[in-house]
XYZ file of C-alpha atoms in Angstrom:
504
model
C -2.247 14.007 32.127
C 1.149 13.161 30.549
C -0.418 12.139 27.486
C -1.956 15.300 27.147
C 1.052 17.384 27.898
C 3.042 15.733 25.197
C 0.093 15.986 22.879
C 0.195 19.681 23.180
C 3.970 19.678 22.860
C 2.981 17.248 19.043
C 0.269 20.376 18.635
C 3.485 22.652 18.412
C 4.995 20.571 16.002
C 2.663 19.629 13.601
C 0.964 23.104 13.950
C 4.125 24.931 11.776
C 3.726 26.337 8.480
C 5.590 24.170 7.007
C 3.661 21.244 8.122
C 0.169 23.033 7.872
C 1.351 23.405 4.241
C 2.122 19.804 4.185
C -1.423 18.612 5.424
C -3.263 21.004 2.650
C -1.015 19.076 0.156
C -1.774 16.006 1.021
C -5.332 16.697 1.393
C -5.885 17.235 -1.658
C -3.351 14.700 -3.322
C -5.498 12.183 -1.102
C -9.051 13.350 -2.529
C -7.590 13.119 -5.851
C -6.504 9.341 -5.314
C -10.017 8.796 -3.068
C -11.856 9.904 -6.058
C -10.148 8.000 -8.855
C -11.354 4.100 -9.141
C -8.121 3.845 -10.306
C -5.898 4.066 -7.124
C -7.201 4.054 -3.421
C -5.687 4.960 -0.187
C -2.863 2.195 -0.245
C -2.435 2.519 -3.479
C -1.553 6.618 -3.182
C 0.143 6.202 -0.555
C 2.600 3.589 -1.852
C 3.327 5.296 -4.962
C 3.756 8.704 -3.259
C 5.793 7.774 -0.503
C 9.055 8.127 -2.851
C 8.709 11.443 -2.391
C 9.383 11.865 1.167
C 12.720 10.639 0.914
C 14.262 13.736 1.263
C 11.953 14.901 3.980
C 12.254 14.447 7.976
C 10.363 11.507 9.524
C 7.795 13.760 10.899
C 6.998 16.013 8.287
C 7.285 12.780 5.894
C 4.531 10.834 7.859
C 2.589 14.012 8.475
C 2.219 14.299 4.518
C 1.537 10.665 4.016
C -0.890 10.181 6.707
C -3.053 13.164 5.397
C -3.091 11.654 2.013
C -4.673 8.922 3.556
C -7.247 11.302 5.230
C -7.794 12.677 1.859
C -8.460 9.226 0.215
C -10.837 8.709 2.737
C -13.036 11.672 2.137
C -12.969 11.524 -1.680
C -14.094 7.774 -2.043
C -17.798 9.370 -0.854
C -17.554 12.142 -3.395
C -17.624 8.917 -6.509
C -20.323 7.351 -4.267
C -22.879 9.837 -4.101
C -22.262 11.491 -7.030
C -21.383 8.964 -9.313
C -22.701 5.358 -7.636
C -18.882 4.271 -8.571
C -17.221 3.191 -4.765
C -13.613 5.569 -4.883
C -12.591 3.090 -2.142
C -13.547 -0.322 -1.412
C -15.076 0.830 2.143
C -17.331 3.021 -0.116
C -19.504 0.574 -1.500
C -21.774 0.618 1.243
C -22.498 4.099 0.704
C -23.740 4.419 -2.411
C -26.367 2.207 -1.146
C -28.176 5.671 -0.063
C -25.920 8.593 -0.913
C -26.655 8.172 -5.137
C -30.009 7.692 -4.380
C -29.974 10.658 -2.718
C -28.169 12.590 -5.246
C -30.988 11.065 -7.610
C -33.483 12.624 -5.838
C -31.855 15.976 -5.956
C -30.302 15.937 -2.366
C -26.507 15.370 -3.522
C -25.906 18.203 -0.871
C -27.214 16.502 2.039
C -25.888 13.227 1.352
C -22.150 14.990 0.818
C -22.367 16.838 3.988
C -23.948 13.830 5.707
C -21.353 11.614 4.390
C -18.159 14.220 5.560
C -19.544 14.825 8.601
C -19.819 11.283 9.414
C -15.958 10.239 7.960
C -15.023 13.442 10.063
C -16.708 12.025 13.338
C -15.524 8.456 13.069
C -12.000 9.790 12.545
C -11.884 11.709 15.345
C -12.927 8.497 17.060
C -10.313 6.829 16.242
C -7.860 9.373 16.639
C -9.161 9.812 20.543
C -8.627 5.878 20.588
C -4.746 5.811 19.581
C -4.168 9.435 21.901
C -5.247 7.232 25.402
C -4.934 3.637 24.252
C -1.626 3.770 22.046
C 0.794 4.660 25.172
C -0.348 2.113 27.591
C -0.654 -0.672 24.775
C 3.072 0.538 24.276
C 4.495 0.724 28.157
C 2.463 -3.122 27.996
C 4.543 -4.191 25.321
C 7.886 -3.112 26.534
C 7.369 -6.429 28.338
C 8.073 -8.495 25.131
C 10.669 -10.597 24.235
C 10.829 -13.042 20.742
C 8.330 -15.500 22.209
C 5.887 -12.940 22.917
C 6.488 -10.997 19.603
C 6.193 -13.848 17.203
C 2.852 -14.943 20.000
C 1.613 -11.313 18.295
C 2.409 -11.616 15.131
C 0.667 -15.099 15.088
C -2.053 -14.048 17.058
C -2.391 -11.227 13.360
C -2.058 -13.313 10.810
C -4.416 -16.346 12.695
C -6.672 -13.270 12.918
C -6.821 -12.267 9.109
C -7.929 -15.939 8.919
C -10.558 -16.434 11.472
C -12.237 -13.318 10.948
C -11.732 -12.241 7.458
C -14.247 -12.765 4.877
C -12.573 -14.029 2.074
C -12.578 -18.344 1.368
C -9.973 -18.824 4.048
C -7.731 -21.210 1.696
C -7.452 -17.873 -0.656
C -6.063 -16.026 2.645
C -3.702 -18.527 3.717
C -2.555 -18.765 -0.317
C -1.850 -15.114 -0.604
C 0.148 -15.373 3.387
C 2.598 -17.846 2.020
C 3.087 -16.171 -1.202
C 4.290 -13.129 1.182
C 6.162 -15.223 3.548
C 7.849 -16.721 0.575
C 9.013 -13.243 -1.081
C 9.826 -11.927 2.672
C 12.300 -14.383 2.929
C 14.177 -13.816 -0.372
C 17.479 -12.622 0.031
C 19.917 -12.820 2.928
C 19.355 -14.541 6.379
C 19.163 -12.793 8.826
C 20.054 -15.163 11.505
C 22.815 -16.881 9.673
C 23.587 -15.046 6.709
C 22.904 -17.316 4.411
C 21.573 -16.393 0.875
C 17.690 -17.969 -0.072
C 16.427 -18.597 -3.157
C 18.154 -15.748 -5.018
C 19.518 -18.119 -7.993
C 22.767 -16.248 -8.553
C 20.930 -13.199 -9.501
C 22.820 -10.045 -7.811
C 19.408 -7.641 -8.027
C 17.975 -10.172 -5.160
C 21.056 -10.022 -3.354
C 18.548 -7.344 -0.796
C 15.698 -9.384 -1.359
C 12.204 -7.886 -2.811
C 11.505 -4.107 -2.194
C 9.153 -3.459 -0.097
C 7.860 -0.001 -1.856
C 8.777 -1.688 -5.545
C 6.332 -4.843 -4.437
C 2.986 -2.434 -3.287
C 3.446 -0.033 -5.830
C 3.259 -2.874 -8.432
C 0.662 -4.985 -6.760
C -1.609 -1.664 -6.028
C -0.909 0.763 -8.427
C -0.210 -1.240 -11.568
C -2.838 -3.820 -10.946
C -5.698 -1.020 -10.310
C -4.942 0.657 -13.540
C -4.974 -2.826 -15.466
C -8.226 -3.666 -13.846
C -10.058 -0.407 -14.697
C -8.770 -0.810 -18.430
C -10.165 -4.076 -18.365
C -13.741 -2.625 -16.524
C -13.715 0.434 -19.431
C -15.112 2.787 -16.879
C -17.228 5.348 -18.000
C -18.009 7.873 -15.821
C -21.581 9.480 -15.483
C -23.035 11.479 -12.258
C -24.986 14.300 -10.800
C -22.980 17.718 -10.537
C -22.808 19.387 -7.277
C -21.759 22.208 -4.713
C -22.057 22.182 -1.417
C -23.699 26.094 -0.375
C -23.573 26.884 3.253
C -27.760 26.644 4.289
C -27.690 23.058 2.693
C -24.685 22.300 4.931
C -26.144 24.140 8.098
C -29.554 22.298 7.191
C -28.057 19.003 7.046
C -26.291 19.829 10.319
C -29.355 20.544 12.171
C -30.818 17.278 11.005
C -27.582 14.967 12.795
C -28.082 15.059 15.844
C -31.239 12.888 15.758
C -29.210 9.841 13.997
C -26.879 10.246 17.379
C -26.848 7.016 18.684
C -26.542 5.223 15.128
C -23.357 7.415 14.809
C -22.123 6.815 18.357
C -22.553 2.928 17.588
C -20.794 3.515 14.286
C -17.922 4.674 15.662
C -17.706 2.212 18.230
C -17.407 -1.022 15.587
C -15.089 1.188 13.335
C -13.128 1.254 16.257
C -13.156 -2.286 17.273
C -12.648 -3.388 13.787
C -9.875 -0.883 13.187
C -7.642 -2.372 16.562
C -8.474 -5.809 15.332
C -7.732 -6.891 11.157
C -11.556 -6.621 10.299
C -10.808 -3.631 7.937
C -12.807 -0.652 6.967
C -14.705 -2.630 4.067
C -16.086 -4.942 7.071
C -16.892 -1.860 9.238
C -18.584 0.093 6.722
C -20.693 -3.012 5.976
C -20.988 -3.755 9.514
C -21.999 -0.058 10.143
C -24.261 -0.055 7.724
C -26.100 -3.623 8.952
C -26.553 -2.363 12.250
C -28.159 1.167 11.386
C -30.531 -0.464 9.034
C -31.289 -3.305 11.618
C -31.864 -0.607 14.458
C -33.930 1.994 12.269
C -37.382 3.086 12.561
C -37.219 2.819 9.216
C -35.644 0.313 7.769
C -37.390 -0.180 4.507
C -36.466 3.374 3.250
C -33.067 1.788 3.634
C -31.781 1.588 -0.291
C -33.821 4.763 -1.201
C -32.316 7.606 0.026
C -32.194 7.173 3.956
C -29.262 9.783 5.754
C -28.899 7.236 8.190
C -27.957 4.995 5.650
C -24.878 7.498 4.704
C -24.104 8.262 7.985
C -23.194 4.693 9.417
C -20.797 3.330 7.372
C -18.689 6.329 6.424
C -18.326 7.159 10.448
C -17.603 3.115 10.937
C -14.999 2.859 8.047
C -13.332 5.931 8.804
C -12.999 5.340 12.803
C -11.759 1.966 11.422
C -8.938 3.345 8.903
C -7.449 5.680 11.615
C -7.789 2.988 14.607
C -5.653 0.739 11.923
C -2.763 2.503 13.124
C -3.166 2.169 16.881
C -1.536 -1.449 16.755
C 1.301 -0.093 14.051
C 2.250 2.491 16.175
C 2.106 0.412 19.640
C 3.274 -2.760 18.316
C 4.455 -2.645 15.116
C 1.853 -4.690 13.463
C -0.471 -2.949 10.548
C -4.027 -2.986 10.772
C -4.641 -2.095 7.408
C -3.152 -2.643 3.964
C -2.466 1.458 4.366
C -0.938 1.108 8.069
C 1.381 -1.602 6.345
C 2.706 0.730 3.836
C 2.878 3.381 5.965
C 5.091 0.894 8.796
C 7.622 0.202 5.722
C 7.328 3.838 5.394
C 8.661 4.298 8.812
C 11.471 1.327 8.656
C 13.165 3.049 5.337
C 13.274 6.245 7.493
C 14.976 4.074 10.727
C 12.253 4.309 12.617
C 11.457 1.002 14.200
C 7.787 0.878 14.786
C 6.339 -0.634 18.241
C 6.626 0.112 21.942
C 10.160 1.638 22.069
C 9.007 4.416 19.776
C 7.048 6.040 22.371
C 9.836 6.265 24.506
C 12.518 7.004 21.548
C 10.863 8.568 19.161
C 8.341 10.410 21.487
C 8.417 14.009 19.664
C 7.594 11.899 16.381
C 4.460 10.262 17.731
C 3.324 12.678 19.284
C 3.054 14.995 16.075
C 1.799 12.479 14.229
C -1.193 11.924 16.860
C -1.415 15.790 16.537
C -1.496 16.162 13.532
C -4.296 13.829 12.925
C -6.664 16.027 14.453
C -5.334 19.077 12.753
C -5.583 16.703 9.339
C -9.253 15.320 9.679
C -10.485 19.248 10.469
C -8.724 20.492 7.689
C -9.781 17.447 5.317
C -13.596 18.322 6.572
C -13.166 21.790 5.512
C -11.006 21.231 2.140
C -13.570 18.416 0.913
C -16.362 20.462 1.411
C -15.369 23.664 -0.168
C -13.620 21.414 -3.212
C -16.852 19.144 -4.573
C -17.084 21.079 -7.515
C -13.304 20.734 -8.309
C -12.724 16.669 -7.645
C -16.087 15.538 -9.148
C -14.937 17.113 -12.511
C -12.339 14.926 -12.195
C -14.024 12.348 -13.251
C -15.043 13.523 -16.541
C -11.260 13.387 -17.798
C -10.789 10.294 -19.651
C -9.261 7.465 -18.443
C -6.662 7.008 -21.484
C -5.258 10.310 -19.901
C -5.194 9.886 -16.547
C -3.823 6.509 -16.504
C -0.396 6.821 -18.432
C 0.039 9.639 -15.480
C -0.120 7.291 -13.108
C 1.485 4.983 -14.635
C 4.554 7.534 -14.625
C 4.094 8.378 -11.218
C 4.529 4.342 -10.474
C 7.621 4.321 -12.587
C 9.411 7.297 -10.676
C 8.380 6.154 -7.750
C 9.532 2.557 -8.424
C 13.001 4.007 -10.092
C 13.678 6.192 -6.552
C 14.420 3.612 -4.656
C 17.360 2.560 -5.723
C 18.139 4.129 -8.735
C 17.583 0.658 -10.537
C 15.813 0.230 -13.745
C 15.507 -3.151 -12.590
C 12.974 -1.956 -9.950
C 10.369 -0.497 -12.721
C 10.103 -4.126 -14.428
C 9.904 -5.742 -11.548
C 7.078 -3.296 -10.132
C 5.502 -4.250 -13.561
C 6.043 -7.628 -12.952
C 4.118 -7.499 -9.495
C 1.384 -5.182 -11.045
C 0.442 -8.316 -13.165
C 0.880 -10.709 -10.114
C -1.691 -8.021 -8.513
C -4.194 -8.318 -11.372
C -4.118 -11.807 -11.286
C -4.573 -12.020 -7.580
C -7.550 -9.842 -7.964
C -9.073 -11.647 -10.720
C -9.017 -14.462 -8.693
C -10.986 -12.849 -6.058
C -7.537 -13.264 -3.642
C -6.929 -10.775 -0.807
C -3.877 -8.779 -1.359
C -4.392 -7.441 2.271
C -2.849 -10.587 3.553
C -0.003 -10.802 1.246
C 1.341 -7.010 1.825
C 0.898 -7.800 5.983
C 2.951 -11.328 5.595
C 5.440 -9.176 3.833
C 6.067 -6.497 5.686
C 6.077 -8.756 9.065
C 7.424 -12.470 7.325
C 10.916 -11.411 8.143
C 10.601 -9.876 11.885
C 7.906 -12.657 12.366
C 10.347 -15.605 11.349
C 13.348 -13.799 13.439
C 11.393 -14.245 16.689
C 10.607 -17.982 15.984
C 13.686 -18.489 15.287
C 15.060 -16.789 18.363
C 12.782 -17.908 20.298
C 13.482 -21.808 19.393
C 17.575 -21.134 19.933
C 16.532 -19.812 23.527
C 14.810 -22.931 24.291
C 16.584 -25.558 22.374
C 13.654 -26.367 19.397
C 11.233 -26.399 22.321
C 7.762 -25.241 21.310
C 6.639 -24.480 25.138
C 8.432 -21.392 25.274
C 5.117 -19.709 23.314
C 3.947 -20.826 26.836
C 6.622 -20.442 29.127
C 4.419 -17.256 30.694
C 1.085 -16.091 31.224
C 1.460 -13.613 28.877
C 3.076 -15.428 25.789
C 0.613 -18.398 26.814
C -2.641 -16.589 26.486
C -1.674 -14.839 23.399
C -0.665 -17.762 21.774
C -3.600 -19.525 23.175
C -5.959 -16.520 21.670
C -4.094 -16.978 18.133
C -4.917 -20.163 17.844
C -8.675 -19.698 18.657
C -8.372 -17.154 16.109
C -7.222 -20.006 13.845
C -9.852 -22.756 14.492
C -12.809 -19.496 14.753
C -14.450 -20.316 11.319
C -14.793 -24.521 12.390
C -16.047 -23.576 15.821
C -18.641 -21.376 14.681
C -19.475 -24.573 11.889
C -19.927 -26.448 14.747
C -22.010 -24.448 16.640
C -24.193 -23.173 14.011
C -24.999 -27.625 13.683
C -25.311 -28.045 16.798
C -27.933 -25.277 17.143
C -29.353 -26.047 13.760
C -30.193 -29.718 15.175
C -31.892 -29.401 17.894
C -35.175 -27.915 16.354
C -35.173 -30.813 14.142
C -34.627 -32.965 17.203
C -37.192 -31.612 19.342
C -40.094 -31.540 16.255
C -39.259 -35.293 15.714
């Protein structure tokens, strides 16, 4: 009851015209960046974020977070319409939705795809509403060993479950960890590897880092890729919407079970690329139907824009409760949060309870008016995409350099964002995650304080990660995490040789 109470008291918050005005705002500045290749959720909402500098925390968070809701609708506009993924959790969609648009049903497979991203965000958003303050009244039980026990328990968990080669994962953690800890010491003051030079007297910007290693390297990449853009036109009319509608309800429980892994994925650091997959696995291996999978099935449109969107918005359950992202996106948005003094994690529910609160609200009030916005805009953002690149690009490339320039007035800060764009493409063309780079550093520094608090409270003594039940077991979890990918080796040989053992 409490939590409903001060979500009503968020409602009145979020629900003033100046924040309404906000949402519309970043709507559509989010469908823009969802339906260029050329940026991406993280990507627009690192290089925007300058601009809420001079902005309160809430409304500031309120804009961000609906550019986010926006990048997640317009990634399925490019899928259907255009077979080129806005977003990397769109891929799985144009499996379907452009076939679909082939065939003359763009219509259905837009409404289909909306009403799905709508649904799985609301999932989500229900999640974080009754999960986020008892995760948080938990954690108020924390001290260092039991922090650093979570943020090892994260980063063991980007390695045991994620799907890149784990030795690229691990590669692009320590290059993090190494630029985390650039600058001064925290613990003893000391300066670290900043080779007289005064500009990394503060260490490496967090904004000046993503900006370069998002922005920068996405607009290098599509250069290199020559994009050409070529789609079906569309508009969404209100009996093809209504039709579609009418048609849902029978694809309930693939949507229900959507929702469900976005969910689970979201909390833990599977992603929404792995949900939408995930989703879209599961739908096809439950259908009636799953050969029409590929061809043009709704089903096949439905399921992994409901999983990756109830995945992107659970992403922030564990960076509001605890402080650790669960998406590249919830990591910009938590450095977001520390330049406004905001100190992400269980004491902000308690602190900064008005805050919270509004933000919860106001992702409701967001995904409704994203729903409505996207579908009454089609028209608008698909022409977009018939703008040529070699104009688009040297705006965003602007946009980077302002953005890069605001925080801290340096013109140091736009070479080195152009230095990190490069270290970006590179990464990429190597097939490394920059995921894992952006979490270690956003979290190397708080991550490193509690170890090292934690070993001058016990004297160098590594037990202390077990001194309790509840520092014990997460510990104990993080390092199951860790060895996840050699125990599953060893049980997919075990199982694998006893057939051959029982035929001989």
């Amino acid at each position: 009851m409490d939590e409903i109470n001060s979500l009503l008291h968020g409602f009145s918050i979020a629900a003033s015209w100046g924040n309404l005005g906000l949402m519309v705002v970043g709507i559509l500045l989010g469908i823009v960046v969802g339906v260029l290749p050329g940026l991406g959720g993280p990507n627009g909402v690192a290089i925007l974020l300058p601009l809420t500098f001079g902005m309160s925390p809430t409304s500031a968070i309120i804009l961000l977070s609906c550019i986010y809701w926006g990048a997640l609708f317009g990634g399925a506009i490019t899928s259907v319409l255009f077979n080129i993924p806005g977003e990397a959790w769109s891929v799985a969609t144009t499996f379907d939705g452009y076939p679909m648009a082939q065939q003359g049903q763009a219509g259905a497979a837009l409404t289909t795809a909306f009403t799905g991203s709508f649904i799985g965000a609301i999932s989500g958003v229900l999640l974080i509403t009754f999960l986020a303050p008892v995760v948080a009244d938990f954690a108020l039980k924390f001290g260092p060993p039991e922090f650093f026990a979570v943020f090892f328990l994260t980063f063991c968990s980007f390695i045991g479950m994620g799907k890149e080669p784990k030795a690229k994962i691990i590669a692009a953690m320590c290059v993090g960890l190494l630029l985390a800890a650039v600058g001064m010491d925290t613990i003893s003051g000391d300066l670290r590897m900043t080779f007289g030079s005064s500009e990394l007297l503060r260490g490496f910007d967090f904004l000046v880092v993503v900006i370069g290693l998002f922005g920068i390297s996405e607009i290098l990449m599509t250069i290199e890729e020559g994009l050409a853009f070529k789609g079906k036109k569309s508009s969404l009319d209100l009996k093809v919407v209504l039709k579609t509608w009418a048609t849902l309800p029978r694809y309930w429980l693939t949507t229900v079970r959507s929702a469900l892994v976005g969910c689970w994925m979201g909390v833990t650091p599977g992603g929404a690329v792995a949900a939408s997959f995930m989703g879209y696995g599961l739908a096809k291996k439950f259908s009636r139907q799953p050969d029409s999978f590929g061809k043009g099935n709704p089903e096949g449109v439905l399921a992994p824009e409901t999983a990756a969107h109830a995945a992107g918005t659970a992403a922030l359950l564990p960076m509001l409760a605890l402080g650790i992202p669960g998406s590249a996106t919830a990591a910009v948005l938590l450095g977001g949060l520390m330049i406004w003094g905001l100190q992400p994690g269980p004491l902000l529910f308690t602190e900064q309870k008005d805050f919270v609160w509004s933000l919860i609200a106001s992702m409701y009030l967001g995904n409704l008016a994203g729903l409505l916005i996207v579908m009454a805009t089609v028209p608008l953002f698909a022409a977009i995409l018939r703008v040529p690149f070699s104009i688009i690009a040297p705006m965003i490339l602007m946009v980077c350099a302002v953005g890069a320039f605001t925080v801290h007035g340096s013109g140091s800060d736009i070479w080195m964002m152009l230095v990190f764009g490069v270290v970006g493409y590179v990464f990429k063309k190597l097939d490394f995650p920059l995921a894992p780079l952006v979490l270690a550093i956003v979290l190397g520094d708080r991550m490193e304080d509690a170890f090292r608090q934690s070993m001058l409270a016990s004297q160098g003594a590594l037990s202390v990660f077990w001194h309790n039940g509840l520092s014990g077991t997460i510990t104990t979890l993080a390092l199951l995490m860790l060895a996840w990918p050699l125990l599953a080796r060893l049980r997919g040989l075990l199982f694998g040789a006893r057939p051959a053992a029982n035929a001989a």
